[in-house]
Coordinates of C-alpha atoms in Angstrom, one line a residue:
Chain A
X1 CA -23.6 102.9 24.3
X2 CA -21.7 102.4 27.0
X3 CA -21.4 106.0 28.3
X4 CA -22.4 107.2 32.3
X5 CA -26.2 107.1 32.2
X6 CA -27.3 109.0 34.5
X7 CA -31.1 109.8 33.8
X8 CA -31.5 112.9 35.9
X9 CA -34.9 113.7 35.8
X10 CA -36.6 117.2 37.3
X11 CA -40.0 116.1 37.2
X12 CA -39.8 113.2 39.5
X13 CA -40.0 116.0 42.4
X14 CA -43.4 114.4 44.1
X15 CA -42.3 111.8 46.1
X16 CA -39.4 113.5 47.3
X17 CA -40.4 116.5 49.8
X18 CA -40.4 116.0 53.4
X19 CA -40.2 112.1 53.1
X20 CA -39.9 112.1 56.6
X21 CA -43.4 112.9 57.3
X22 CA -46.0 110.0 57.3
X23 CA -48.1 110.4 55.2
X24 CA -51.9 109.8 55.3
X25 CA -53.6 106.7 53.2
X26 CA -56.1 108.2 51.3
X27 CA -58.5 105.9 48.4
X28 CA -61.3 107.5 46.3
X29 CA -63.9 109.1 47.8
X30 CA -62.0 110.5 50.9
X31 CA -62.1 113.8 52.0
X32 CA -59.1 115.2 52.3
X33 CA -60.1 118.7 53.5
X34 CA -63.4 120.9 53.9
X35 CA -61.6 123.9 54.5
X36 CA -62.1 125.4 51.1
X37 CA -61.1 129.1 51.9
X38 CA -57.5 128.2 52.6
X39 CA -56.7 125.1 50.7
X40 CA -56.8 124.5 47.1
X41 CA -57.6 120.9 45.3
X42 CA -54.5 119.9 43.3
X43 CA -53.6 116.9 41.5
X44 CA -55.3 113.9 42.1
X45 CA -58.2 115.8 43.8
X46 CA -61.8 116.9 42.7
X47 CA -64.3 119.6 44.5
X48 CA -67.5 118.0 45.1
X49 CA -70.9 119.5 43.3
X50 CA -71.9 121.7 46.6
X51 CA -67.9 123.1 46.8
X52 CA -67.5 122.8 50.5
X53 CA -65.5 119.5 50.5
X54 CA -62.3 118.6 48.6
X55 CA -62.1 114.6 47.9
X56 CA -59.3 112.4 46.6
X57 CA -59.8 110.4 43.6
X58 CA -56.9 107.8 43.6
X59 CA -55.5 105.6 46.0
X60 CA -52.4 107.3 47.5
X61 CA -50.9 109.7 49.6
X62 CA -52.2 112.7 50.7
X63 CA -49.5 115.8 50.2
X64 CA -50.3 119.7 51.2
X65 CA -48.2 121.8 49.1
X66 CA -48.5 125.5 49.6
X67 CA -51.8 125.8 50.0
X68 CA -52.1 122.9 47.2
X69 CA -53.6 119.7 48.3
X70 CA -52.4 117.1 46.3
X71 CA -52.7 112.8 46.4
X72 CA -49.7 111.2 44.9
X73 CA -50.8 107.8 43.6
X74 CA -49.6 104.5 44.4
X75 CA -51.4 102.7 41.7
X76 CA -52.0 103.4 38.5
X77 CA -51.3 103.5 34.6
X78 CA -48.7 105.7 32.6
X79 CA -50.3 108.7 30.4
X80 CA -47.6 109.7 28.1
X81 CA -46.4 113.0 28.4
X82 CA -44.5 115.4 25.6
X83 CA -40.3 115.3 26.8
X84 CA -41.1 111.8 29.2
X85 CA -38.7 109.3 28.1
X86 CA -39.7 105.9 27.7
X87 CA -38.9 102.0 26.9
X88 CA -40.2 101.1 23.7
X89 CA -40.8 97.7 21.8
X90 CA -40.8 97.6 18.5
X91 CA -43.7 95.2 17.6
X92 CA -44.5 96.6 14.1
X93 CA -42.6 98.0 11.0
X94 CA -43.6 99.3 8.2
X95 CA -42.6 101.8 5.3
X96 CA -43.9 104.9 7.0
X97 CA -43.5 104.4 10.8
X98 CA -42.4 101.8 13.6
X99 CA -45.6 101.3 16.3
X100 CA -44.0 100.6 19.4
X101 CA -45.5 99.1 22.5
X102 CA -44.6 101.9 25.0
X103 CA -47.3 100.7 27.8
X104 CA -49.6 103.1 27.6
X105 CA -52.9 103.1 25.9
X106 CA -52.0 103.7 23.0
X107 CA -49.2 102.4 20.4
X108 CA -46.2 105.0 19.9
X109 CA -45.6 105.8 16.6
X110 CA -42.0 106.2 15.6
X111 CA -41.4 107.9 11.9
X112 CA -38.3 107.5 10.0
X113 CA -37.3 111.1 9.9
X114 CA -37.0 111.3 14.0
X115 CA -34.8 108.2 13.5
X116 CA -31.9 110.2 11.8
X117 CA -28.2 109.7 13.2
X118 CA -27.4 112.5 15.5
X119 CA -24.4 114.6 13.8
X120 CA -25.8 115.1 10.3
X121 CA -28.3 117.5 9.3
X122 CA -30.7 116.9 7.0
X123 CA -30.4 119.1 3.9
X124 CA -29.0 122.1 4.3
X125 CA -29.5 125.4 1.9
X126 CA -27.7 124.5 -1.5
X127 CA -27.4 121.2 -1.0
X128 CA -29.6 118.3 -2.8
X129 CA -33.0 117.1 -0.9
X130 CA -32.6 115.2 2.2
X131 CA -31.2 111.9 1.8
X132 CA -33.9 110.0 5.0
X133 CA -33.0 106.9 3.6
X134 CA -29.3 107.1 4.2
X135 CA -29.0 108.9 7.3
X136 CA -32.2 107.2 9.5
X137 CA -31.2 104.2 11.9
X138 CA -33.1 100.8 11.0
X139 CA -34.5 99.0 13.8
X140 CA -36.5 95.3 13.6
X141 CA -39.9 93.8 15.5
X142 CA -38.0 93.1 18.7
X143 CA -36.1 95.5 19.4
X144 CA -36.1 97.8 22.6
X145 CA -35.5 101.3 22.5
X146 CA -35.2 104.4 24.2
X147 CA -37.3 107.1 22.9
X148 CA -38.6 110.3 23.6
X149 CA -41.9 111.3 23.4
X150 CA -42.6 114.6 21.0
X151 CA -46.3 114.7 21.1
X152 CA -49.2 112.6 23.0
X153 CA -52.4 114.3 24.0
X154 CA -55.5 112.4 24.7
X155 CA -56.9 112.0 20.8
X156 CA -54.1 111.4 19.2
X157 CA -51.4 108.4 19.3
X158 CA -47.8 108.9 20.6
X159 CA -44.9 110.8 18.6
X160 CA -41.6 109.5 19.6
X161 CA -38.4 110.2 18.9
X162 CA -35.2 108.4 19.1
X163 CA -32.6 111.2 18.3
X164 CA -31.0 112.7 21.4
X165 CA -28.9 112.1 24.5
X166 CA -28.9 108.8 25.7
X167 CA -31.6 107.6 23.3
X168 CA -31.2 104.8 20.5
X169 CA -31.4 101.1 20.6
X170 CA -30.5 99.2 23.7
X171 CA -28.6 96.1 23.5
X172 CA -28.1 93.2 26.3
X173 CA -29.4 93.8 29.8
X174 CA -32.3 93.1 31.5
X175 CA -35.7 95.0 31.6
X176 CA -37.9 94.7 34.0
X177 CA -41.5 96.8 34.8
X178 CA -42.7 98.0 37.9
X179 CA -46.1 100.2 38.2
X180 CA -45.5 103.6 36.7
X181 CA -46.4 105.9 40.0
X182 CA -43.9 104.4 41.7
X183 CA -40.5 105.3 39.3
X184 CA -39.7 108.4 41.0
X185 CA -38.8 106.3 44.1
X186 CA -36.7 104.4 42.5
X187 CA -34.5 107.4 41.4
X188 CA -34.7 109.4 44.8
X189 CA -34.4 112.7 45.9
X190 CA -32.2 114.1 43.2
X191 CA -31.2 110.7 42.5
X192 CA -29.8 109.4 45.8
X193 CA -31.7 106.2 45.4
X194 CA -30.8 105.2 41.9
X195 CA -26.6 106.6 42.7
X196 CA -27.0 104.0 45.8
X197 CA -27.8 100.9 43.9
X198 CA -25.7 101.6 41.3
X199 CA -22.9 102.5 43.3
X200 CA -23.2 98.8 45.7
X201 CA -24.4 96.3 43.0
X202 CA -22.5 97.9 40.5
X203 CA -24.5 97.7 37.7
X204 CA -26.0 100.1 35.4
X205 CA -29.4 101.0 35.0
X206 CA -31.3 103.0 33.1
X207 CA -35.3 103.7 34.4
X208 CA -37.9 105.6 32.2
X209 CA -41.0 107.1 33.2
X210 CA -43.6 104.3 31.7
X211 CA -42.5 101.8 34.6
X212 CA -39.2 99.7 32.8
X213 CA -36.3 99.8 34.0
X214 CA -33.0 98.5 32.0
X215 CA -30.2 97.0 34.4
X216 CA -26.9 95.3 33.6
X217 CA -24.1 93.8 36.1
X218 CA -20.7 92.4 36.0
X219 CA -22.7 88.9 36.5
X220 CA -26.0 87.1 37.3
X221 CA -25.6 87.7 41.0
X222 CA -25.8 91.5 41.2
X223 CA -28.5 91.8 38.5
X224 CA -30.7 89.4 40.9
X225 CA -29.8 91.9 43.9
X226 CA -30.5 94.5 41.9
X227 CA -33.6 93.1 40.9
X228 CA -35.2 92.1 44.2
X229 CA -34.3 95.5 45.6
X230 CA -35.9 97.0 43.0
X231 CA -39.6 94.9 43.7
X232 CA -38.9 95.8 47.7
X233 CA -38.7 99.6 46.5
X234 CA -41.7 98.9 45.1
X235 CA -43.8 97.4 47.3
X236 CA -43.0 99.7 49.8
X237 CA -42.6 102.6 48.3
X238 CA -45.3 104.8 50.6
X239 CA -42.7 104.5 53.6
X240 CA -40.5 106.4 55.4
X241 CA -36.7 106.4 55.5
X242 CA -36.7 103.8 52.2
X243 CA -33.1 104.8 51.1
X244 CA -31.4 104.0 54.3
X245 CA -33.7 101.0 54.7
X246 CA -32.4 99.7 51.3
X247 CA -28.6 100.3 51.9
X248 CA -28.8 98.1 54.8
X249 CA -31.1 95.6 53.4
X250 CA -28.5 95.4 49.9
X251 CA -25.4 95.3 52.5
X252 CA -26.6 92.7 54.4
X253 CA -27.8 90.2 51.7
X254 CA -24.4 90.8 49.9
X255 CA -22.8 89.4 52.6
X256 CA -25.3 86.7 53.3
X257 CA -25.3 85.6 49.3
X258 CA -21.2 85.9 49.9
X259 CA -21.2 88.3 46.7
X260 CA -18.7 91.5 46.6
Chain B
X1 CA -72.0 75.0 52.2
X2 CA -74.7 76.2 50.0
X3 CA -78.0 74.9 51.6
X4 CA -79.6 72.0 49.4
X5 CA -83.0 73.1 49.1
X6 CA -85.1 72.3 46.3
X7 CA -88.6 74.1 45.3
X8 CA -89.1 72.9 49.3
X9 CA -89.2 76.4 51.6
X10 CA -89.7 76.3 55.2
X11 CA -93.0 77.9 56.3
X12 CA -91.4 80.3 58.2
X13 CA -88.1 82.6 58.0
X14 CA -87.7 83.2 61.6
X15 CA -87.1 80.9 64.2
X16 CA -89.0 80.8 67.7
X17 CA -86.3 83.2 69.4
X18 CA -87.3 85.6 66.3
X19 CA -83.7 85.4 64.9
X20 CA -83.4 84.7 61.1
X21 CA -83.0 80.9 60.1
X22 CA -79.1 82.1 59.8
X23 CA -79.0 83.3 63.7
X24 CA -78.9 86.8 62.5
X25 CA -81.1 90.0 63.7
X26 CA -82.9 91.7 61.4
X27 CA -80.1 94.3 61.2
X28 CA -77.6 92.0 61.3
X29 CA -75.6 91.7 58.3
X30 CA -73.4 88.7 57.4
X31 CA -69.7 87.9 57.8
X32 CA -67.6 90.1 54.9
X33 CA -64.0 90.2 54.1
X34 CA -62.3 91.8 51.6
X35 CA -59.0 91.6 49.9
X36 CA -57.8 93.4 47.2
X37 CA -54.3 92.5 44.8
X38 CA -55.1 89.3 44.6
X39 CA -54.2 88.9 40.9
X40 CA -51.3 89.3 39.5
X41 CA -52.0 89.6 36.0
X42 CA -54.7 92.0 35.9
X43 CA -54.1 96.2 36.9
X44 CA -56.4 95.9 39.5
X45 CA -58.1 93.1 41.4
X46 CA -60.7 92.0 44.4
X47 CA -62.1 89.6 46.2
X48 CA -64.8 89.2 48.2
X49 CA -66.5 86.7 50.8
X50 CA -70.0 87.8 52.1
X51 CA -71.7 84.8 53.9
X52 CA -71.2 82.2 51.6
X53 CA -71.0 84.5 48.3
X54 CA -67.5 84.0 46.7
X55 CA -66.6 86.7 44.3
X56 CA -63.7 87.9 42.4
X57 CA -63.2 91.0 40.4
X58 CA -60.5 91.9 37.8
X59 CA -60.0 95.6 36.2
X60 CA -58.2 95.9 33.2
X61 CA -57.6 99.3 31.4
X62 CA -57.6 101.7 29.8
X63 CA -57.1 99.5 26.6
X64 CA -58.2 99.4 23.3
X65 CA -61.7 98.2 22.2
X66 CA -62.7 95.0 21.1
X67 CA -64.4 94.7 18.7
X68 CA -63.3 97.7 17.6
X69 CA -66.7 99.3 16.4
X70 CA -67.8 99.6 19.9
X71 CA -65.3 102.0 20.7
X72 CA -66.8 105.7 21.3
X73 CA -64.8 108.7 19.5
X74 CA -65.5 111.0 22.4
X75 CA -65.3 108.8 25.5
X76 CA -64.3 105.9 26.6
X77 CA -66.0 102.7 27.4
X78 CA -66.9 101.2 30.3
X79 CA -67.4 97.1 30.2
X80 CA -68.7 94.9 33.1
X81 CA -68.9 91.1 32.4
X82 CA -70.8 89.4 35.1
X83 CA -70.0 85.5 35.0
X84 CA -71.5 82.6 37.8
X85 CA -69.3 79.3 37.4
X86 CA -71.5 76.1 36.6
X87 CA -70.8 74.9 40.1
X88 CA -71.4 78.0 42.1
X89 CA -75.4 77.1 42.7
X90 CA -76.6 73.9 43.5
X91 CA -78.5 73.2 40.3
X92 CA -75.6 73.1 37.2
X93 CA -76.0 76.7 35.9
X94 CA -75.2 76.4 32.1
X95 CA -72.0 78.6 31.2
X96 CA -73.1 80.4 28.1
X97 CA -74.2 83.7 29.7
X98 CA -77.3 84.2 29.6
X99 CA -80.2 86.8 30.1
X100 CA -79.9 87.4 33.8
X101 CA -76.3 87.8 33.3
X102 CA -76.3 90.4 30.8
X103 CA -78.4 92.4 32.9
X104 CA -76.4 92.0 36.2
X105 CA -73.6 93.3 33.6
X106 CA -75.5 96.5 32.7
X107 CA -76.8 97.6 35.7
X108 CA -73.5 97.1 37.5
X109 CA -72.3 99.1 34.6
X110 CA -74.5 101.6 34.5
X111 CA -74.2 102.1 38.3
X112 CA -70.1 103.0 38.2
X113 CA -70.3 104.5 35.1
X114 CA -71.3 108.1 36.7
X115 CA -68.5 107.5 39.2
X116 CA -65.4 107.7 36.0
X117 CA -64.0 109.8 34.0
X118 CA -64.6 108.4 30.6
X119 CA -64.5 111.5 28.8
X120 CA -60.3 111.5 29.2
X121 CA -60.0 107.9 27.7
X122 CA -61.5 108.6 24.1
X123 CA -61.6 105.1 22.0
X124 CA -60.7 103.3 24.8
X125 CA -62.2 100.5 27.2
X126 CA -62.3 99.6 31.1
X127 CA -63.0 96.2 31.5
X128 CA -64.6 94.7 34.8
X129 CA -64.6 91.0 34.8
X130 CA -66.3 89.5 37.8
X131 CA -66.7 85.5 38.7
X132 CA -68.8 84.2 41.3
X133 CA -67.4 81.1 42.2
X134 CA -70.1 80.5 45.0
X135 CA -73.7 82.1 44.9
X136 CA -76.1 82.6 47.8
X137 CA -78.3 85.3 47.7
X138 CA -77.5 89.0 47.0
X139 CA -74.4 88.4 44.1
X140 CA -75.6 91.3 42.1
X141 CA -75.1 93.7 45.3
X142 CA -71.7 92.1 46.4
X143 CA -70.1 92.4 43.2
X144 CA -71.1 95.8 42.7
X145 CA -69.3 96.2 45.9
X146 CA -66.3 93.9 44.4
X147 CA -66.3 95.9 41.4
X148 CA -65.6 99.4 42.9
X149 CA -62.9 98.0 45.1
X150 CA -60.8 96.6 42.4
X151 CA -61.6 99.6 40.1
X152 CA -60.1 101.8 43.3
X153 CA -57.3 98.9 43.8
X154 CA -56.1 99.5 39.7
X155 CA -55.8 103.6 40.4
X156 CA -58.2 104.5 37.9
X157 CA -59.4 108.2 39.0
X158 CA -63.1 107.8 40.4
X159 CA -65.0 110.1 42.2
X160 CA -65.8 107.6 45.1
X161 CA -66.7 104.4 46.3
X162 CA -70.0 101.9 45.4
X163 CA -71.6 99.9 48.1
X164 CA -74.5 97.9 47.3
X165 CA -76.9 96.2 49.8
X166 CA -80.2 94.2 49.1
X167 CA -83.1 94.8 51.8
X168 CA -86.2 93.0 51.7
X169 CA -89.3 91.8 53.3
X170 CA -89.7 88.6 55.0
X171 CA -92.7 87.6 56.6
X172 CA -94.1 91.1 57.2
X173 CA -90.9 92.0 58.4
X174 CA -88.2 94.4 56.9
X175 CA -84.7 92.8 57.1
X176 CA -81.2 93.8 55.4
X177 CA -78.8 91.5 53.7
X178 CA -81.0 88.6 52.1
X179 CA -79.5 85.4 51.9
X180 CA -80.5 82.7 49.1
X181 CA -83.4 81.3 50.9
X182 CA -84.8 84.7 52.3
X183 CA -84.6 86.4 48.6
X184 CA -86.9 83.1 46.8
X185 CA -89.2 82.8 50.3
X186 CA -89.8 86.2 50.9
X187 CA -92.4 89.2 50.3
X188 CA -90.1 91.9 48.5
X189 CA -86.4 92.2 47.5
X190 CA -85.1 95.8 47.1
X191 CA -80.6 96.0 45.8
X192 CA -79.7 99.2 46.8
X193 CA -76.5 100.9 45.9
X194 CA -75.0 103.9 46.8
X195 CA -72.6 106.3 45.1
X196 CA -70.5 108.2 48.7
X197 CA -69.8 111.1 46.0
X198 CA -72.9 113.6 46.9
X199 CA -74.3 110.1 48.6
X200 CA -76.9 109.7 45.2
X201 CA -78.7 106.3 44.8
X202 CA -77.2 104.7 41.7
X203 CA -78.8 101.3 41.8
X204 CA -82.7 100.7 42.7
X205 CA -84.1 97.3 41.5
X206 CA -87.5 96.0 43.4
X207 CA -89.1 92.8 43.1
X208 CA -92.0 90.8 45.1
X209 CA -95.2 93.3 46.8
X210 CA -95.0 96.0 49.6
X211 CA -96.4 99.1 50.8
X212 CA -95.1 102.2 49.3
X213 CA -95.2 103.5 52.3
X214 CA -92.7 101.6 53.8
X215 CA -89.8 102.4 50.8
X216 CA -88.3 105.3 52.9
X217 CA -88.0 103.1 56.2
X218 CA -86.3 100.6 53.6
X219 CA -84.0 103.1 52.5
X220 CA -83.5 104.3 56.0
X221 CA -82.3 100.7 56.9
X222 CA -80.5 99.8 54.1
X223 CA -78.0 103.5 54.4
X224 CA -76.9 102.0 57.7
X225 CA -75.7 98.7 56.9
X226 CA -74.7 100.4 53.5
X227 CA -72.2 102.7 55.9
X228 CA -71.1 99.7 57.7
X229 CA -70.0 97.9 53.9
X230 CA -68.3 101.2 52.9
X231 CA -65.7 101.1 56.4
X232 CA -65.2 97.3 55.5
X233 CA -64.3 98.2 52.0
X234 CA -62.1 101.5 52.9
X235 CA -60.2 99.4 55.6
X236 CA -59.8 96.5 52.8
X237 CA -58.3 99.1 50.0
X238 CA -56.0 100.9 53.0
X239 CA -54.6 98.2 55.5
X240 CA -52.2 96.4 52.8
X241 CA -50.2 100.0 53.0
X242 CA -51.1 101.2 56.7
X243 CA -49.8 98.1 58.0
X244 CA -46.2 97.9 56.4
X245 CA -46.0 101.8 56.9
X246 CA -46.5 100.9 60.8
X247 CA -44.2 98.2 60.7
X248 CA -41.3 100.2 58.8
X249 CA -42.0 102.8 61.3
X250 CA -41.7 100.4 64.1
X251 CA -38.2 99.1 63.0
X252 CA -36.9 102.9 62.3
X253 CA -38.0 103.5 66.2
X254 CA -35.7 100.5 67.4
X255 CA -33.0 101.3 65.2
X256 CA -32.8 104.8 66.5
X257 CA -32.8 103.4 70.2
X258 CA -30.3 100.6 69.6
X259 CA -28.0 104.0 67.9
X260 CA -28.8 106.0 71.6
X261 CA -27.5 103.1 73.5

């Protein structure tokens, strides 16, 4: 699986717009606005019981959008969504499905038949029943793989899926997990972030929306970069100007580690 | 220092200048401070200092339910396990918890319950474990405080912020923020706690004899100081990100000048 992967990603678009602005520090309870007429409570927002006042409910940053108000969290946990892509574990097997720990609330269930090798359909009109058996990948308790979710709503467990682009078992590398809310920094404004790191520590890396991100280097010393970069992104990912800040920061600890 | 009083109470709560034994007016609340992230394990964490009350508070959650036949089809769940440490109070407290401490858990449960949405975790649990490593006086109001704070500091949606006081009565008079001694000396001992969603009462506890009369000056009293806890807690969830936006900010400003020059 050694192929250019790129995980380009339209819905990390909240983070993104105008990240010159401050932005305001909101936490639960807040009002944000209590100009009902003109605004609107978006995500992350609730209208109080007399309707004259629009609150925030997370810890985050506040964002008007159209005549949207929205907070963008910084904390808090991941909620699968149908198309999301994620990290699994595999930490159970069994004849009928795989449960994978995709750290959410639930365990993701991955059934044989979403398993099947890309490139051969299964059955086909005149031909013999489909052969699952023969054509689905095998996986063990252990492994880590890339999967897509098909189905989650709030009742029912994960569906995922491991046949696609990109998707499939990983192998070597390093994964490590940051708070969910706080991905779409990582990757940047149509992926400036993710191309920067990539492009000076020279490794690859692969970051799903449930907060894991895979990396791999040439050797031990970029992966560490790459690593403490990725906790500073982080831990200050509610600032200003973060992609410049981070070229400069990875530049000068190159030289001061003495690592091309 | 806990003070090392046993069965023994002064005759009087005031001293001759009419302070409280502690130096404080009878508005006065004690010293707080409040941190929040302070562990690393848990999704959401507190802690809290309030005279000489020590408190942490872990959140954990969503998360599946054990045992498992607690778990509600329709909602979530919302735990709260209220634990002293045997050396937080001067006599040993035994560790098994015990009655009080199963009621402190309920009521600090019942009080945050209203302020979560539940009803989009079916089968699932929040869990709220708080330790009070030092006890004087008022624990079940400061970690209702705790609580809320490391609930906010995890990101679960809530509707607002809890702050909890205790007012009471000591020696005919009506004072906010009982410590150890006032709460077993005095005349009447009334936790309050407010929900800042729609500003509703969500925790009202009385104990000891006073005029009814006199409940809406103590609820009168007891919304000041409460508004006074609810800045400390605000500025506790917000500074750990206001202050390294400020300093970022800073360092783009001198960059920018040392480009002009």
């Amino acid at each position: 699986m050694e192929q250019d992967e790129e995980s380009v990603d339209d819905e990390f678009e909240d983070f993104e717009d105008d990240e010159e602005a401050i932005r305001d520090v909101v936490v639960p309870g807040e009002v944000l606005t209590e100009d009902v007429k003109n605004f609107l409570p978006g995500r992350g927002t609730i209208l109080n019981k007399e309707k004259n006042k629009i609150i925030s409910l997370n810890i985050g940053l506040k964002q008007i959008k159209k005549n949207y108000i929205n907070v963008i969290p910084l904390r808090g946990f991941y909620t699968p969504r149908p198309g999301d892509k994620v990290m699994a574990l595999v930490v159970d097997k069994n004849p009928v499905k795989y449960k994978c720990d995709i750290n959410a609330k639930d365990f993701g269930q991955l059934k044989p038949k979403n398993t099947i090798k890309s490139g051969r359909t299964r059955g086909f009109r005149g031909g013999g029943p489909p052969q699952d058996d023969v054509n689905t990948e095998k996986f063990d308790i252990g492994d880590i793989l890339v999967a897509k979710i098909l189905s989650a709503d709030r009742l029912n467990k994960p569906e995922l899926t491991t046949v696609g682009k990109y998707l499939g078992k990983k192998t070597g590398g390093i994964i490590i997990s940051i708070d969910p809310p706080k991905i779409p920094r990582v990757i940047g404004r149509n992926g400036s972030m993710i191309k920067m790191l990539k492009n000076l520590t020279k490794c690859n890396i692969f970051v799903t929306q449930n907060g894991r991100v895979w990396l791999k280097g040439e050797n031990i010393a970029h992966e560490r970069l790459l690593i403490e970069s990725i906790n500073k992104i982080s831990s200050e990912a509610h600032t200003v100007g973060l992609t410049d800040r981070m070229q400069e920061y990875i530049i000068n600890e190159k030289k001061k580690r003495g690592i091309e | 220092m806990p003070l090392i009083i046993k069965d023994e109470y002064p005759e009087t709560l005031f001293r001759k200048d009419g302070k409280r034994l502690d130096g404080r007016d009878v508005n006065e609340l004690r010293p707080i401070k409040m941190e929040v992230g302070v562990i690393k394990n848990a999704d959401g964490s507190a802690y809290l200092e309030w005279g000489n009350n020590k408190i942490f508070a872990a959140v954990y959650g969503p998360r599946e339910v054990h045992p498992h036949h607690l778990a509600k089809p329709d909602r979530g769940i919302l735990r709260v396990f209220y634990r002293m440490a045997t050396y937080s109070v001067f006599d040993r407290k035994r560790p098994a918890p015990g009655r009080r401490e199963k009621e402190i858990s309920m009521i600090i449960s019942d009080c945050i319950e209203p302020l979560l949405f539940l009803e989009l975790y079916p089968g699932t649990s929040f869990e709220i474990f708080i330790e009070v490593m030092d006890a004087d006086g008022g624990t079940r109001c400061a970690s209702t405080t705790v609580a809320a704070l490391a609930l906010a500091d995890a990101g679960i949606p809530m509707k607002s912020l809890v702050s909890s006081i205790a007012v009471g009565k000591i020696d005919g008079k009506i004072v906010v923020d009982l410590s150890g001694i006032e709460d077993k000396a005095g005349n009447a001992d009334l936790p309050i706690a407010i929900t800042w969603y729609n500003e509703e009462l969500s925790l009202l506890q009385f104990d000891g004899d006073m005029n009814l009369d006199e409940l809406n000056d103590f609820l009168d009293i007891a919304k000041n100081a409460l508004k006074d806890i609810h800045q400390i807690q605000l500025d506790a969830l917000k500074s750990k990100y206001v202050k390294l936006q400020e300093e970022t900010n800073k360092s783009k400003g001198k960059n920018e000048k040392k480009g002009d020059e």
